[in-house]
């Protein structure tokens, strides 16, 4: 089983910054991909950023140039630095990982979500 520990989030004013963290724990697992998605009530969950184990970073169009994802393979964790925040960044942010186990292959795991609120 894989456990995800999310940290950070909270409130900020427009133009400010926040940081999110996510650490993955799972015996015998590797994590080909780790990232963040967000969801606004009434809307579909959308990509924020993902980072592959051997590179390969992808950002959602709405956060390019403002958010930075960093991956730390030594402890299977990621951080998301969010700068130049906008009120439309307000959402619940979910950590998502693809976890690989030899005898089961790839599976998706989601964190419990953390609220980010940006005021104007």
PDB file of C-alpha atoms in Angstrom:
ATOM      1  CA  UNK A   1       0.000   0.000   0.000  1.00  0.00           C
ATOM      2  CA  UNK A   2       1.141   3.549  -0.729  1.00  0.00           C
ATOM      3  CA  UNK A   3       0.664   6.462   1.625  1.00  0.00           C
ATOM      4  CA  UNK A   4       0.892  10.098   0.581  1.00  0.00           C
ATOM      5  CA  UNK A   5       1.666  12.806   3.116  1.00  0.00           C
ATOM      6  CA  UNK A   6       0.707  16.280   1.943  1.00  0.00           C
ATOM      7  CA  UNK A   7       1.861  19.497   3.580  1.00  0.00           C
ATOM      8  CA  UNK A   8       1.571  23.221   3.055  1.00  0.00           C
ATOM      9  CA  UNK A   9      -1.272  25.126   1.489  1.00  0.00           C
ATOM     10  CA  UNK A  10      -3.377  27.687   3.311  1.00  0.00           C
ATOM     11  CA  UNK A  11      -4.183  31.278   2.403  1.00  0.00           C
ATOM     12  CA  UNK A  12      -2.345  34.046   0.611  1.00  0.00           C
ATOM     13  CA  UNK A  13      -3.085  37.341  -1.047  1.00  0.00           C
ATOM     14  CA  UNK A  14      -2.944  37.808  -4.790  1.00  0.00           C
ATOM     15  CA  UNK A  15       0.653  38.162  -5.900  1.00  0.00           C
ATOM     16  CA  UNK A  16       1.908  36.168  -2.941  1.00  0.00           C
ATOM     17  CA  UNK A  17       3.438  32.721  -2.654  1.00  0.00           C
ATOM     18  CA  UNK A  18       2.692  29.371  -1.078  1.00  0.00           C
ATOM     19  CA  UNK A  19       4.440  26.019  -1.104  1.00  0.00           C
ATOM     20  CA  UNK A  20       3.022  22.515  -1.147  1.00  0.00           C
ATOM     21  CA  UNK A  21       4.812  19.307  -0.308  1.00  0.00           C
ATOM     22  CA  UNK A  22       3.999  15.654  -0.874  1.00  0.00           C
ATOM     23  CA  UNK A  23       5.941  12.598   0.276  1.00  0.00           C
ATOM     24  CA  UNK A  24       5.195   9.056  -0.893  1.00  0.00           C
ATOM     25  CA  UNK A  25       5.709   5.982   1.246  1.00  0.00           C
ATOM     26  CA  UNK A  26       5.390   2.422  -0.023  1.00  0.00           C
ATOM     27  CA  UNK A  27       7.514  -0.683   0.511  1.00  0.00           C
ATOM     28  CA  UNK A  28       9.032  -2.056  -2.679  1.00  0.00           C
ATOM     29  CA  UNK A  29       7.397   0.679  -4.773  1.00  0.00           C
ATOM     30  CA  UNK A  30       8.985   3.078  -7.186  1.00  0.00           C
ATOM     31  CA  UNK A  31       7.208   6.197  -8.371  1.00  0.00           C
ATOM     32  CA  UNK A  32       7.505   6.851 -12.084  1.00  0.00           C
ATOM     33  CA  UNK A  33       5.502  10.064 -11.782  1.00  0.00           C
ATOM     34  CA  UNK A  34       4.517  12.442  -8.988  1.00  0.00           C
ATOM     35  CA  UNK A  35       2.529  15.610  -9.283  1.00  0.00           C
ATOM     36  CA  UNK A  36      -0.285  17.921  -8.325  1.00  0.00           C
ATOM     37  CA  UNK A  37      -3.818  18.379  -9.602  1.00  0.00           C
ATOM     38  CA  UNK A  38      -6.446  20.829  -8.400  1.00  0.00           C
ATOM     39  CA  UNK A  39     -10.203  20.997  -8.315  1.00  0.00           C
ATOM     40  CA  UNK A  40     -12.645  23.845  -7.954  1.00  0.00           C
ATOM     41  CA  UNK A  41     -16.158  22.897  -6.789  1.00  0.00           C
ATOM     42  CA  UNK A  42     -18.327  22.128  -9.785  1.00  0.00           C
ATOM     43  CA  UNK A  43     -15.391  21.741 -12.137  1.00  0.00           C
ATOM     44  CA  UNK A  44     -13.249  18.855 -13.268  1.00  0.00           C
ATOM     45  CA  UNK A  45      -9.915  18.129 -11.672  1.00  0.00           C
ATOM     46  CA  UNK A  46      -7.114  19.680 -13.703  1.00  0.00           C
ATOM     47  CA  UNK A  47      -3.379  19.236 -14.052  1.00  0.00           C
ATOM     48  CA  UNK A  48      -1.130  21.612 -12.150  1.00  0.00           C
ATOM     49  CA  UNK A  49       2.268  19.984 -12.582  1.00  0.00           C
ATOM     50  CA  UNK A  50       3.919  16.568 -12.778  1.00  0.00           C
ATOM     51  CA  UNK A  51       7.517  15.391 -12.537  1.00  0.00           C
ATOM     52  CA  UNK A  52       8.886  12.083 -13.786  1.00  0.00           C
ATOM     53  CA  UNK A  53      11.451  10.068 -11.891  1.00  0.00           C
ATOM     54  CA  UNK A  54      14.071  10.655 -14.585  1.00  0.00           C
ATOM     55  CA  UNK A  55      13.042  14.151 -15.554  1.00  0.00           C
ATOM     56  CA  UNK A  56      10.153  15.156 -17.708  1.00  0.00           C
ATOM     57  CA  UNK A  57       8.206  18.002 -16.146  1.00  0.00           C
ATOM     58  CA  UNK A  58       4.788  19.117 -17.319  1.00  0.00           C
ATOM     59  CA  UNK A  59       2.707  22.119 -16.271  1.00  0.00           C
ATOM     60  CA  UNK A  60      -0.892  23.073 -16.782  1.00  0.00           C
ATOM     61  CA  UNK A  61      -1.248  26.077 -19.068  1.00  0.00           C
ATOM     62  CA  UNK A  62      -2.741  28.264 -16.353  1.00  0.00           C
ATOM     63  CA  UNK A  63       0.285  27.932 -14.047  1.00  0.00           C
ATOM     64  CA  UNK A  64       3.198  28.003 -16.488  1.00  0.00           C
ATOM     65  CA  UNK A  65       5.769  30.601 -15.517  1.00  0.00           C
ATOM     66  CA  UNK A  66       4.334  30.978 -12.003  1.00  0.00           C
ATOM     67  CA  UNK A  67       4.555  27.546 -10.382  1.00  0.00           C
ATOM     68  CA  UNK A  68       7.642  25.351 -10.066  1.00  0.00           C
ATOM     69  CA  UNK A  69       7.630  21.656  -9.246  1.00  0.00           C
ATOM     70  CA  UNK A  70      10.714  20.017  -7.781  1.00  0.00           C
ATOM     71  CA  UNK A  71      11.242  16.322  -7.329  1.00  0.00           C
ATOM     72  CA  UNK A  72      13.470  14.757  -4.704  1.00  0.00           C
ATOM     73  CA  UNK A  73      14.086  11.125  -5.613  1.00  0.00           C
ATOM     74  CA  UNK A  74      16.167  10.418  -2.512  1.00  0.00           C
ATOM     75  CA  UNK A  75      13.056  10.539  -0.354  1.00  0.00           C
ATOM     76  CA  UNK A  76      10.300  10.188  -2.980  1.00  0.00           C
ATOM     77  CA  UNK A  77       8.887  13.644  -2.445  1.00  0.00           C
ATOM     78  CA  UNK A  78       7.906  16.696  -4.444  1.00  0.00           C
ATOM     79  CA  UNK A  79       7.438  20.345  -3.674  1.00  0.00           C
ATOM     80  CA  UNK A  80       5.334  22.844  -5.566  1.00  0.00           C
ATOM     81  CA  UNK A  81       6.423  26.453  -5.266  1.00  0.00           C
ATOM     82  CA  UNK A  82       3.499  28.698  -6.178  1.00  0.00           C
ATOM     83  CA  UNK A  83       4.375  32.318  -6.937  1.00  0.00           C
ATOM     84  CA  UNK A  84       2.405  35.232  -8.332  1.00  0.00           C
ATOM     85  CA  UNK A  85      -0.759  33.650  -7.015  1.00  0.00           C
ATOM     86  CA  UNK A  86      -4.107  34.675  -8.441  1.00  0.00           C
ATOM     87  CA  UNK A  87      -7.602  34.355  -6.956  1.00  0.00           C
ATOM     88  CA  UNK A  88      -8.379  31.795  -9.662  1.00  0.00           C
ATOM     89  CA  UNK A  89      -5.722  29.533  -8.161  1.00  0.00           C
ATOM     90  CA  UNK A  90      -8.106  28.959  -5.265  1.00  0.00           C
ATOM     91  CA  UNK A  91      -8.873  25.249  -5.200  1.00  0.00           C
ATOM     92  CA  UNK A  92      -8.263  21.992  -3.400  1.00  0.00           C
ATOM     93  CA  UNK A  93      -4.875  20.680  -4.481  1.00  0.00           C
ATOM     94  CA  UNK A  94      -4.331  16.929  -4.661  1.00  0.00           C
ATOM     95  CA  UNK A  95      -1.050  15.084  -4.763  1.00  0.00           C
ATOM     96  CA  UNK A  96      -1.124  12.224  -7.245  1.00  0.00           C
ATOM     97  CA  UNK A  97       1.514   9.570  -7.800  1.00  0.00           C
ATOM     98  CA  UNK A  98       1.895   6.673 -10.161  1.00  0.00           C
ATOM     99  CA  UNK A  99       3.332   3.873  -8.073  1.00  0.00           C
ATOM    100  CA  UNK A 100       4.986   0.849  -9.652  1.00  0.00           C
ATOM    101  CA  UNK A 101       5.220  -2.559  -8.049  1.00  0.00           C
ATOM    102  CA  UNK A 102       6.763  -5.483  -9.939  1.00  0.00           C
ATOM    103  CA  UNK A 103       3.834  -7.851  -9.506  1.00  0.00           C
ATOM    104  CA  UNK A 104       1.012  -5.336  -9.940  1.00  0.00           C
ATOM    105  CA  UNK A 105       2.396  -2.784 -12.379  1.00  0.00           C
ATOM    106  CA  UNK A 106       1.390   0.869 -12.252  1.00  0.00           C
ATOM    107  CA  UNK A 107      -1.373   2.194 -10.014  1.00  0.00           C
ATOM    108  CA  UNK A 108      -2.582   5.716  -9.285  1.00  0.00           C
ATOM    109  CA  UNK A 109      -2.759   7.024  -5.730  1.00  0.00           C
ATOM    110  CA  UNK A 110      -4.273  10.313  -4.588  1.00  0.00           C
ATOM    111  CA  UNK A 111      -3.667  12.361  -1.471  1.00  0.00           C
ATOM    112  CA  UNK A 112      -6.504  13.670   0.690  1.00  0.00           C
ATOM    113  CA  UNK A 113      -6.210  17.186  -0.728  1.00  0.00           C
ATOM    114  CA  UNK A 114      -5.169  20.502   0.763  1.00  0.00           C
ATOM    115  CA  UNK A 115      -7.001  23.802   0.417  1.00  0.00           C
ATOM    116  CA  UNK A 116      -5.341  26.801  -1.196  1.00  0.00           C
ATOM    117  CA  UNK A 117      -7.186  30.103  -0.976  1.00  0.00           C
ATOM    118  CA  UNK A 118      -6.007  33.273  -2.704  1.00  0.00           C
ATOM    119  CA  UNK A 119      -7.728  36.540  -1.898  1.00  0.00           C
ATOM    120  CA  UNK A 120      -7.746  39.603  -4.086  1.00  0.00           C
TER     121      UNK A 120
END
